[in-house]
Coordinates of C-alpha atoms and ligand atoms in Angstrom, one line a residue:
X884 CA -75.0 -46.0 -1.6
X885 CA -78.0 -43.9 -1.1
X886 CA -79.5 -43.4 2.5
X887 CA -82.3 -41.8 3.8
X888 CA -82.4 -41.4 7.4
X889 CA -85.1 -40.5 9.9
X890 CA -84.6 -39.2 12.9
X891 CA -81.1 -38.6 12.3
X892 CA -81.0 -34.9 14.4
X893 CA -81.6 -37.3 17.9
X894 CA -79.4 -38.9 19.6
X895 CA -79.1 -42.3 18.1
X896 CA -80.0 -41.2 14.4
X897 CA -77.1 -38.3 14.7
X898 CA -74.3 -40.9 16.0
X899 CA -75.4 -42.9 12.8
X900 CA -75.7 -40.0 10.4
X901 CA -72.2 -38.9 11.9
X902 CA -70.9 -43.0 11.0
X903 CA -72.3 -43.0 7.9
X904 CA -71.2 -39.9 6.1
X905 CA -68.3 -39.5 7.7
X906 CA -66.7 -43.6 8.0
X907 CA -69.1 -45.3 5.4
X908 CA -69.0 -42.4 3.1
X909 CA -72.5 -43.0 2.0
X910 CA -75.1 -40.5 0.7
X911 CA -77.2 -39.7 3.3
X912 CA -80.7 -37.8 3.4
X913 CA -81.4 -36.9 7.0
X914 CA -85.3 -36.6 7.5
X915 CA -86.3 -35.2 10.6
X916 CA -89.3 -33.0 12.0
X917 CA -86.8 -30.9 14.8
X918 CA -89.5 -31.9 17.5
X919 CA -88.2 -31.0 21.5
X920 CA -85.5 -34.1 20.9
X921 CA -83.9 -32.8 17.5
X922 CA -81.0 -31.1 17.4
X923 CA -79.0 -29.8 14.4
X924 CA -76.0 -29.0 16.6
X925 CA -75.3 -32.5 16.8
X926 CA -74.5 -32.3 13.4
X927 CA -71.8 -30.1 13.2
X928 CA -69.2 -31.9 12.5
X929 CA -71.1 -33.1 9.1
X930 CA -73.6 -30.4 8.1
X931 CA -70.9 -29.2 5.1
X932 CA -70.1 -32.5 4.0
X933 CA -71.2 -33.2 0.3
X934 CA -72.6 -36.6 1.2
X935 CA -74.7 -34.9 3.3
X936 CA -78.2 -33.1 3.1
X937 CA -81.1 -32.6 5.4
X938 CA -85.2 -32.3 5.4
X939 CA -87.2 -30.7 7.5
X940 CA -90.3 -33.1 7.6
X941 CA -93.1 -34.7 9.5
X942 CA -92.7 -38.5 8.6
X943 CA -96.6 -39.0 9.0
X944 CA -96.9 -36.3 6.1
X945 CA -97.6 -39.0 3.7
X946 CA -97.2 -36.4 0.3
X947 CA -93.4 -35.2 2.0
X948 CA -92.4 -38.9 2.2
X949 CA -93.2 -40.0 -1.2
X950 CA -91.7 -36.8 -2.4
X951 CA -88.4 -37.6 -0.5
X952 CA -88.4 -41.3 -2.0
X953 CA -89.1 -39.8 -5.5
X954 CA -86.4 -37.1 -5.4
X955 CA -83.6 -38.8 -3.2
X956 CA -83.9 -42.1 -4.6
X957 CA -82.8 -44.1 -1.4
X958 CA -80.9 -47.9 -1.8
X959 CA -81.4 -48.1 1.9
X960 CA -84.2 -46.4 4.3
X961 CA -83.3 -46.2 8.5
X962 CA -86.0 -45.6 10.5
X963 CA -85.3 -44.0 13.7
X964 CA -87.9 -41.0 13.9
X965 CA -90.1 -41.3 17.2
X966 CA -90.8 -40.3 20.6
X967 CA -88.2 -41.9 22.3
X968 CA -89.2 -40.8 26.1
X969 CA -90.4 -43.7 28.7
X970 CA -91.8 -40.6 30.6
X971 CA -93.1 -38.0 28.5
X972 CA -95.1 -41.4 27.0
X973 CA -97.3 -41.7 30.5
X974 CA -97.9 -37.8 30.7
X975 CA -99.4 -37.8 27.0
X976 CA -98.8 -40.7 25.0
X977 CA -101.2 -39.1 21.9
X978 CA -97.5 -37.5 20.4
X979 CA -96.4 -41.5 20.5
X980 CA -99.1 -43.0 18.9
X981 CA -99.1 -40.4 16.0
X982 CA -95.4 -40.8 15.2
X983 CA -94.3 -43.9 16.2
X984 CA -97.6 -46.0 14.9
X985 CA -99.4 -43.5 12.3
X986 CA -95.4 -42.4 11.0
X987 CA -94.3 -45.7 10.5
X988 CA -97.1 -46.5 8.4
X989 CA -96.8 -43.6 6.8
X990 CA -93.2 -43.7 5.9
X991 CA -93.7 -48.1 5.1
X992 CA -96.4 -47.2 2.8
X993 CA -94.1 -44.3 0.8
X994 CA -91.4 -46.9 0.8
X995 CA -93.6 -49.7 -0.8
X996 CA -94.9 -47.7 -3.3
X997 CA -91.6 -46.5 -4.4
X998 CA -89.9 -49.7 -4.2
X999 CA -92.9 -51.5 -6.3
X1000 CA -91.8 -49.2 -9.3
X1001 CA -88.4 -49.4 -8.9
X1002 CA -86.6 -52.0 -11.5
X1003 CA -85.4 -55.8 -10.6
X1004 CA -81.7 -55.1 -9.3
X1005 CA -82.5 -52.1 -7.8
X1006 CA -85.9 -53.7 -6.0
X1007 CA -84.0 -56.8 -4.6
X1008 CA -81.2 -54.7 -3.6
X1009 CA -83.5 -52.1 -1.6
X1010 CA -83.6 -52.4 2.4
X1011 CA -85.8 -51.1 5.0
X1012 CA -84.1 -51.2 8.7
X1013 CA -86.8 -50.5 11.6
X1014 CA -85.1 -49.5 14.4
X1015 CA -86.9 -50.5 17.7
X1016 CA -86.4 -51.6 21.2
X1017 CA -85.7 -54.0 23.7
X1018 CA -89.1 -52.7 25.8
X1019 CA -91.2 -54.3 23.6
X1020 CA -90.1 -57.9 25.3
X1021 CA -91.7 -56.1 28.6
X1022 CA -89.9 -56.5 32.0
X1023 CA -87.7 -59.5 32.9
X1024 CA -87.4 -61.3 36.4
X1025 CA -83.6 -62.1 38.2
X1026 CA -82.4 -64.6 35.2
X1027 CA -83.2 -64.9 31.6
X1028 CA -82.5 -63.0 28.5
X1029 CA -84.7 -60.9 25.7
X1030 CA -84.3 -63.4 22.6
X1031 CA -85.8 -62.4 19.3
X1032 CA -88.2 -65.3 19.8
X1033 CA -88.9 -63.3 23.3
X1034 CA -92.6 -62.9 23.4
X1035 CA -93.9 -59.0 22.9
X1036 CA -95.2 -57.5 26.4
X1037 CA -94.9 -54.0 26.5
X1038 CA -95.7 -52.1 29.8
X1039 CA -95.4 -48.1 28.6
X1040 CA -97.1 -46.2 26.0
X1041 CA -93.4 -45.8 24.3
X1042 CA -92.7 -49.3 24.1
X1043 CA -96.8 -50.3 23.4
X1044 CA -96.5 -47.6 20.7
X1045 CA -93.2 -49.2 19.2
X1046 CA -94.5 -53.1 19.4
X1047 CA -97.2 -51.8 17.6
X1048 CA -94.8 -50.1 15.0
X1049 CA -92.7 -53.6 14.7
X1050 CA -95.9 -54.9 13.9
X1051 CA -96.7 -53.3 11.1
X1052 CA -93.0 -53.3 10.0
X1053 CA -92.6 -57.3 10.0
X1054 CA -96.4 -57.4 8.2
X1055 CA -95.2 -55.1 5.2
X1056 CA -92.8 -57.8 4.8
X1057 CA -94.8 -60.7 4.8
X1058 CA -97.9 -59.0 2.9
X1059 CA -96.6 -56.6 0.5
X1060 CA -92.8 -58.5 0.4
X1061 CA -91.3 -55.1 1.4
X1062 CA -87.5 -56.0 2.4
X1063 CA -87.6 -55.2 6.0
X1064 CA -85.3 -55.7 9.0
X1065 CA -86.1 -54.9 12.7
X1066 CA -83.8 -54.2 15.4
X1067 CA -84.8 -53.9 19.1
X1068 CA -81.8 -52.6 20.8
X1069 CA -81.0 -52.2 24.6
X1070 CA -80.4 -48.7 26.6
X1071 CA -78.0 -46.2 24.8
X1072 CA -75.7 -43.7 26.0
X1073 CA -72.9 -41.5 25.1
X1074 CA -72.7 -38.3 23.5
X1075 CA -75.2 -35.8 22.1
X1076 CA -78.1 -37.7 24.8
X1077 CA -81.0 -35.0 25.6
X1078 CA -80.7 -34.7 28.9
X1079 CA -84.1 -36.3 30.2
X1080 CA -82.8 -39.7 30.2
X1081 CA -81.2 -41.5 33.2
X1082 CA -77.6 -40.6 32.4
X1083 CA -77.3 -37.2 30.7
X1084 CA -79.6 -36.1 33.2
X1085 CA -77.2 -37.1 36.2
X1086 CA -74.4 -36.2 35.2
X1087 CA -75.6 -32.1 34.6
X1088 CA -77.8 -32.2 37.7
X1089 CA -74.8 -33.6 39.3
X1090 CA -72.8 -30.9 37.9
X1091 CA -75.0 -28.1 38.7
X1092 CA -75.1 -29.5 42.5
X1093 CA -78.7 -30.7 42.1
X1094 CA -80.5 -33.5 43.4
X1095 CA -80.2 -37.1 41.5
X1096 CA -83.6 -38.4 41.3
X1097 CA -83.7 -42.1 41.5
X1098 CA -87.1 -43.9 40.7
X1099 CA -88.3 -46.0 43.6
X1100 CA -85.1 -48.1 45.0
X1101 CA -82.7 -47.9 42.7
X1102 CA -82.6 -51.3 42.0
X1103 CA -84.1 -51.7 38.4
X1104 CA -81.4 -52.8 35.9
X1105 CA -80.9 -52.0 32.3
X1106 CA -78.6 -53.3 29.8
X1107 CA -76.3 -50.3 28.4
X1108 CA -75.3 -49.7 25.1
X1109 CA -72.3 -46.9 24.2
X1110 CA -74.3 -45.5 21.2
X1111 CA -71.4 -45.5 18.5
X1112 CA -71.2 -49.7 18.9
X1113 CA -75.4 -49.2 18.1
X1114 CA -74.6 -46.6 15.0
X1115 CA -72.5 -49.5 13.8
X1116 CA -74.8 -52.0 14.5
X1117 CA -77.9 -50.6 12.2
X1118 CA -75.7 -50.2 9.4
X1119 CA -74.3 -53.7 9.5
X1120 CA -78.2 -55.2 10.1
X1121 CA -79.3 -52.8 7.1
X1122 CA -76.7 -53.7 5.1
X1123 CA -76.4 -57.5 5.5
X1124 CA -79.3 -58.6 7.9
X1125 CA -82.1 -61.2 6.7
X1126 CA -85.1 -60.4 5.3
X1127 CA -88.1 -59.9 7.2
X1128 CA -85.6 -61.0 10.2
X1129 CA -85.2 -59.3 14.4
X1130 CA -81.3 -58.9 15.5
X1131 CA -81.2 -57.9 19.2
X1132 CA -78.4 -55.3 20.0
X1133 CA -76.7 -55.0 23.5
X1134 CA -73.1 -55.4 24.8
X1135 CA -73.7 -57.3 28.0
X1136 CA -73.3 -54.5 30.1
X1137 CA -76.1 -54.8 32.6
X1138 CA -76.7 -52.3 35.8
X1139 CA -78.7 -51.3 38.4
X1140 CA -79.7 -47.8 37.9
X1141 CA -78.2 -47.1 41.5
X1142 CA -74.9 -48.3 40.5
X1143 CA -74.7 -46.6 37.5
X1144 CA -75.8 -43.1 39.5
X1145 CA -73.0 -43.4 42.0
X1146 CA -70.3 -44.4 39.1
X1147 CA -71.0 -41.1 37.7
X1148 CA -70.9 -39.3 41.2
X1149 CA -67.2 -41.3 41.5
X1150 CA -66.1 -40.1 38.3
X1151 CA -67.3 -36.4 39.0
X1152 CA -66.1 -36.8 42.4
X1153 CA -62.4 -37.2 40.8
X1154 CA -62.7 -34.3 38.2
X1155 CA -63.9 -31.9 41.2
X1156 CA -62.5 -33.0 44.3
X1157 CA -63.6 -29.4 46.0
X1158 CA -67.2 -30.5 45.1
X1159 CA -67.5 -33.9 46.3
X1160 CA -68.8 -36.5 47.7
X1161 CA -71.6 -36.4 44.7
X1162 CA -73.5 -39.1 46.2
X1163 CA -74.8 -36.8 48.5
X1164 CA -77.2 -35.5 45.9
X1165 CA -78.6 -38.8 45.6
X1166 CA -82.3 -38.7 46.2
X1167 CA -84.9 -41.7 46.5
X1168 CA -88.4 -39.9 44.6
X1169 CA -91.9 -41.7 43.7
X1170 CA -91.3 -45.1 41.2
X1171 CA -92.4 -44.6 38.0
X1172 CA -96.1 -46.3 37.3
X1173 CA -94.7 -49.4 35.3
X1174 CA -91.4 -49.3 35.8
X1175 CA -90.1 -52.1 34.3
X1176 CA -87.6 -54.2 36.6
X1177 CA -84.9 -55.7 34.4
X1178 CA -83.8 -55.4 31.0
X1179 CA -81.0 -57.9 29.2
X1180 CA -80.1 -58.4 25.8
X1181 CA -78.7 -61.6 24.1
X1182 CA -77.0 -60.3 20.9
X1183 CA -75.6 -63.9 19.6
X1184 CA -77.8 -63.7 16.6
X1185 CA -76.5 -60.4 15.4
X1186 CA -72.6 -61.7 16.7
X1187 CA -72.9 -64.6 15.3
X1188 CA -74.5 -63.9 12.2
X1189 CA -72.9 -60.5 10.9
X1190 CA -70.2 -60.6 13.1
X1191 CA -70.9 -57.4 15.7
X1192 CA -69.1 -56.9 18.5
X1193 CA -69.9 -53.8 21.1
X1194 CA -66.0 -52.0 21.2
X1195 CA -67.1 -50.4 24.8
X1196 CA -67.6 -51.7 28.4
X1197 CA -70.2 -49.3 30.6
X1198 CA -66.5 -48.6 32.5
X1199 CA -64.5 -47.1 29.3
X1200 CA -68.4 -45.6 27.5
X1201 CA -69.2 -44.1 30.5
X1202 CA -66.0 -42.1 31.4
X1203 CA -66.1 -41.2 27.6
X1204 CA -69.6 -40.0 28.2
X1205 CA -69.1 -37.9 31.2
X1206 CA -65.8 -36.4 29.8
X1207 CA -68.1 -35.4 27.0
X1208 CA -70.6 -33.7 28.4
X1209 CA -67.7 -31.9 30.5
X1210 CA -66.4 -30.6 27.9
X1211 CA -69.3 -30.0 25.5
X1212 CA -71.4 -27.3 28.0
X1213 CA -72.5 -25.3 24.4
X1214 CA -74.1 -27.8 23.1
X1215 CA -76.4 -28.8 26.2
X1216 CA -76.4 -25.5 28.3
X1217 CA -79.3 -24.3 25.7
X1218 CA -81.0 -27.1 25.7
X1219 CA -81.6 -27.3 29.6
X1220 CA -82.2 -23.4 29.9
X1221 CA -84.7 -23.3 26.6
X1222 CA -86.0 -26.6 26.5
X1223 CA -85.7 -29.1 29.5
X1224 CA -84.6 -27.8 32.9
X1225 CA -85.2 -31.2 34.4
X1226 CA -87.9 -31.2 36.7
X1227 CA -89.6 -34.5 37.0
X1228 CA -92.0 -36.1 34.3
X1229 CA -94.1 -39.4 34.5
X1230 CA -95.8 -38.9 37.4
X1231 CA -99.5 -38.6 37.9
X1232 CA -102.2 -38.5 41.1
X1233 CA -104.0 -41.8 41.7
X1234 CA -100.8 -44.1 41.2
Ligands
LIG1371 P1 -84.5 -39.1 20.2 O1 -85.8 -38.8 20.9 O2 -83.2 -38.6 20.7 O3 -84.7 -38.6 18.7 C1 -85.8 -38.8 17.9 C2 -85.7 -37.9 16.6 O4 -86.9 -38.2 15.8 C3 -85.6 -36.4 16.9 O5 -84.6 -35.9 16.1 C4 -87.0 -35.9 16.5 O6 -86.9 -34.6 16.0 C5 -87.4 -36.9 15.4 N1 -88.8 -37.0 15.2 C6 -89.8 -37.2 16.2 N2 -91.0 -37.3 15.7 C7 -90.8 -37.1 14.3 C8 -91.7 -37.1 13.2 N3 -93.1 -37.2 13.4 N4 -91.2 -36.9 12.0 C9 -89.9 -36.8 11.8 N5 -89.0 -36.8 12.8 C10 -89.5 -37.0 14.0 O7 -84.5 -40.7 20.0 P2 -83.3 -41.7 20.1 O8 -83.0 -42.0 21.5 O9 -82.2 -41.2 19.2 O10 -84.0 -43.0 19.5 C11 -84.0 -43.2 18.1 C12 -84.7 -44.5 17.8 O11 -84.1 -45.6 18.4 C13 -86.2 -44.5 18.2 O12 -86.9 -45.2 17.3 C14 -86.1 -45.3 19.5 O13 -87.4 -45.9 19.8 C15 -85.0 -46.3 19.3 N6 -84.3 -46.8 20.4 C16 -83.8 -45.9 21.3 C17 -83.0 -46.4 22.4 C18 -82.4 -45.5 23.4 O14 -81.8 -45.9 24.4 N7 -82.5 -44.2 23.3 C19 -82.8 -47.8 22.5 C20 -83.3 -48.6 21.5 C21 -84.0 -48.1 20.5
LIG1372 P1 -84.5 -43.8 30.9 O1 -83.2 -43.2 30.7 O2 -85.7 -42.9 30.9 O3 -84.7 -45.0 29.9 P2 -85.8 -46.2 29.8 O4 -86.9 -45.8 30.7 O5 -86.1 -46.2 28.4 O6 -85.1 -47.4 30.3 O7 -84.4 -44.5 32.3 C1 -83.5 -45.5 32.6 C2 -83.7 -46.0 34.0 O8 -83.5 -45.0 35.0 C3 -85.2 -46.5 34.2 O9 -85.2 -47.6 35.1 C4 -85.8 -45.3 34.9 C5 -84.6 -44.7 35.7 N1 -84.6 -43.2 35.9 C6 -84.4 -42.7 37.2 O10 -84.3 -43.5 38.2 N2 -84.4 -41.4 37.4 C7 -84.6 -40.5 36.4 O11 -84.5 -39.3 36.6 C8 -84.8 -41.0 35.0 C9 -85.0 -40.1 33.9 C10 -84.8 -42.4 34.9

């Protein structure tokens, strides 16, 4: 089985590059422009493998992806190439709309053309998996769920920029027949996370003895997802979901942000007793313009269906995930000395 892969040096698209050439066994073609996000040292553990092999390209280069389809021959496309950052999206979304709306065209368009000429077994055997969000659905109140029949209502330029890319995902199907999937999965975390999102970037501030910036109160929740139950996810809905179909991934694991800020402190706290309380670092800043409230994912479709199952609670991911990162200071000092240091994005005058 032939894969191409974008995105697969981030976080998500490395845990699934990592699952599939090293427990599926598939062939995988990793495409992926190394922007800020991407990171070769998260493939390590795979770089040598045979199965393996890995292009530097721009998926809105139109030529580049038609060349990769022509040369690579893919059974299977997984597209998780974007701007992936809630934040960075209200500083300057233009990055957003070029990759996640003009790239996903792009990269449908180079897969319809190459699947039109492909022959009968091989054209009805061909899959495109777009991997989205669970921000498209927009913010929920105290009760409910996100269902795929959830209505799109996206409140940031990241998750406007990634409805629109479901969009055009769902129309190749139902225009041009293209055999696509979408998943909209909930918050991620484990290892390999840049550290600008929520977790990651506790658990090194916390480390370092810096202050834990929480948005506004604390209080807004999100539905956490150990990213190696999501790696296993995309390749089951790739693999055996329904034409031009949604599957919503999540593990019922929902938190308030504040909650999960002081479980990481508690965790810390009994790794470096000397250094504690960590809560202390906790500190209240500006909300971000937006922010969301709630996020919760009903998965029975995708559990019901294909017969996923998330393996990890938040309790046993996240002590995974903070052991991780304690152990794995080469692969994230560099980043936050030569690319992120953590000082605080998202926030403009006027708001
Ligand atoms: P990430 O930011 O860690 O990685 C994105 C990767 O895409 C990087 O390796 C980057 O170099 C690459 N990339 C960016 N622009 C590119 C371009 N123009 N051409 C080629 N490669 C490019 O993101 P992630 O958190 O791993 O998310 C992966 C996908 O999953 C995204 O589509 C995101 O919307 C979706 N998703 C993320 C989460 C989450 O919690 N992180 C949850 C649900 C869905
Ligand atoms: P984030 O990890 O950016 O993911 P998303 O915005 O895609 O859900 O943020 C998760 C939650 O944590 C979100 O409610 C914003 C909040 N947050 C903070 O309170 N402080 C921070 O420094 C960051 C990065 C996020």
């Amino acid at each position: 089985m032939r894969i191409l892969v974008t995105g697969g040096a981030g976080f998500i698209g490395s845990a699934l590059v990592r699952h599939l050439v090293n427990e599926i066994g598939a062939e995988v073609l990793n495409v992926d422009a190394l922007t800020y996000a991407g990171n070769l040292a998260s493939l390590k553990s795979v770089e040598a493998a045979p199965n393996y092999q890995f292009l530097r390209a721009d998926i809105c280069d139109h030529a580049r992806m038609q060349e990769a389809f022509a040369s690579f021959r893919p059974d299977i496309v997984m597209h998780l190439a974007a701007e992936s950052h809630v934040d960075r999206s209200i500083s300057g979304a233009a990055d957003f709309i070029q990759t996640n709306i003009v790239g996903t065209f792009s990269l449908l368009d180079a897969a319809r053309h190459y699947w039109d000429r492909l022959d009968a077994c091989s054209k009805s055997a061909f899959r495109f998996l777009h991997v989205s969000t669970d921000e498209v659905y927009g913010s929920l109140g105290d009760q409910g769920l996100f269902e795929e029949t959830t209505p799109y209502d996206p409140s940031s330029p990241y998750s406007a920029s990634k409805a629109a890319s479901d969009h055009l995902a769902i129309a190749w199907h139902r225009t041009y027949g293209l055999p696509v999937v979408v998943s909209n999965c909930s918050n991620n975390y484990g290892p390999f996370h840049f550290p600008e999102k929520l977790i990651p970037l506790m658990i090194l501030n916390a480390l370092e003895g810096k202050p834990l910036p929480v948005y506004g109160n604390g209080a807004n929740i999100r539905d956490w997802l150990y990213v190696e139950d999501h790696a296993r996810a995309l390749f089951t809905i790739a693999s055996r979901g329904r034409l031009g179909e949604k599957y919503n991934v999540g593990g019922r694991n929902e938190r308030r942000n504040i909650d999960v800020v002081h479980r990481i402190c508690a965790i810390l706290d009994g790794v470096y007793q000397d250094k504690g309380p960590h809560a202390r670092l906790i500190t209240n800043v500006t909300d971000r313009p937006g922010h969301d409230a709630r996020y919760a994912i009903d998965a029975s479709k995708l559990e019901s269906e294909l017969g996923w199952k998330a393996q990890e609670t938040f309790e046993t991911g996240i002590e995974k995930t903070v052991q991780w990162y304690l152990e794995n200071e080469w692969w994230w000092r560099p980043l936050r000395e030569n690319v992120y240091s953590g000082e605080r994005l998202g926030v403009f005058k006027g708001r």
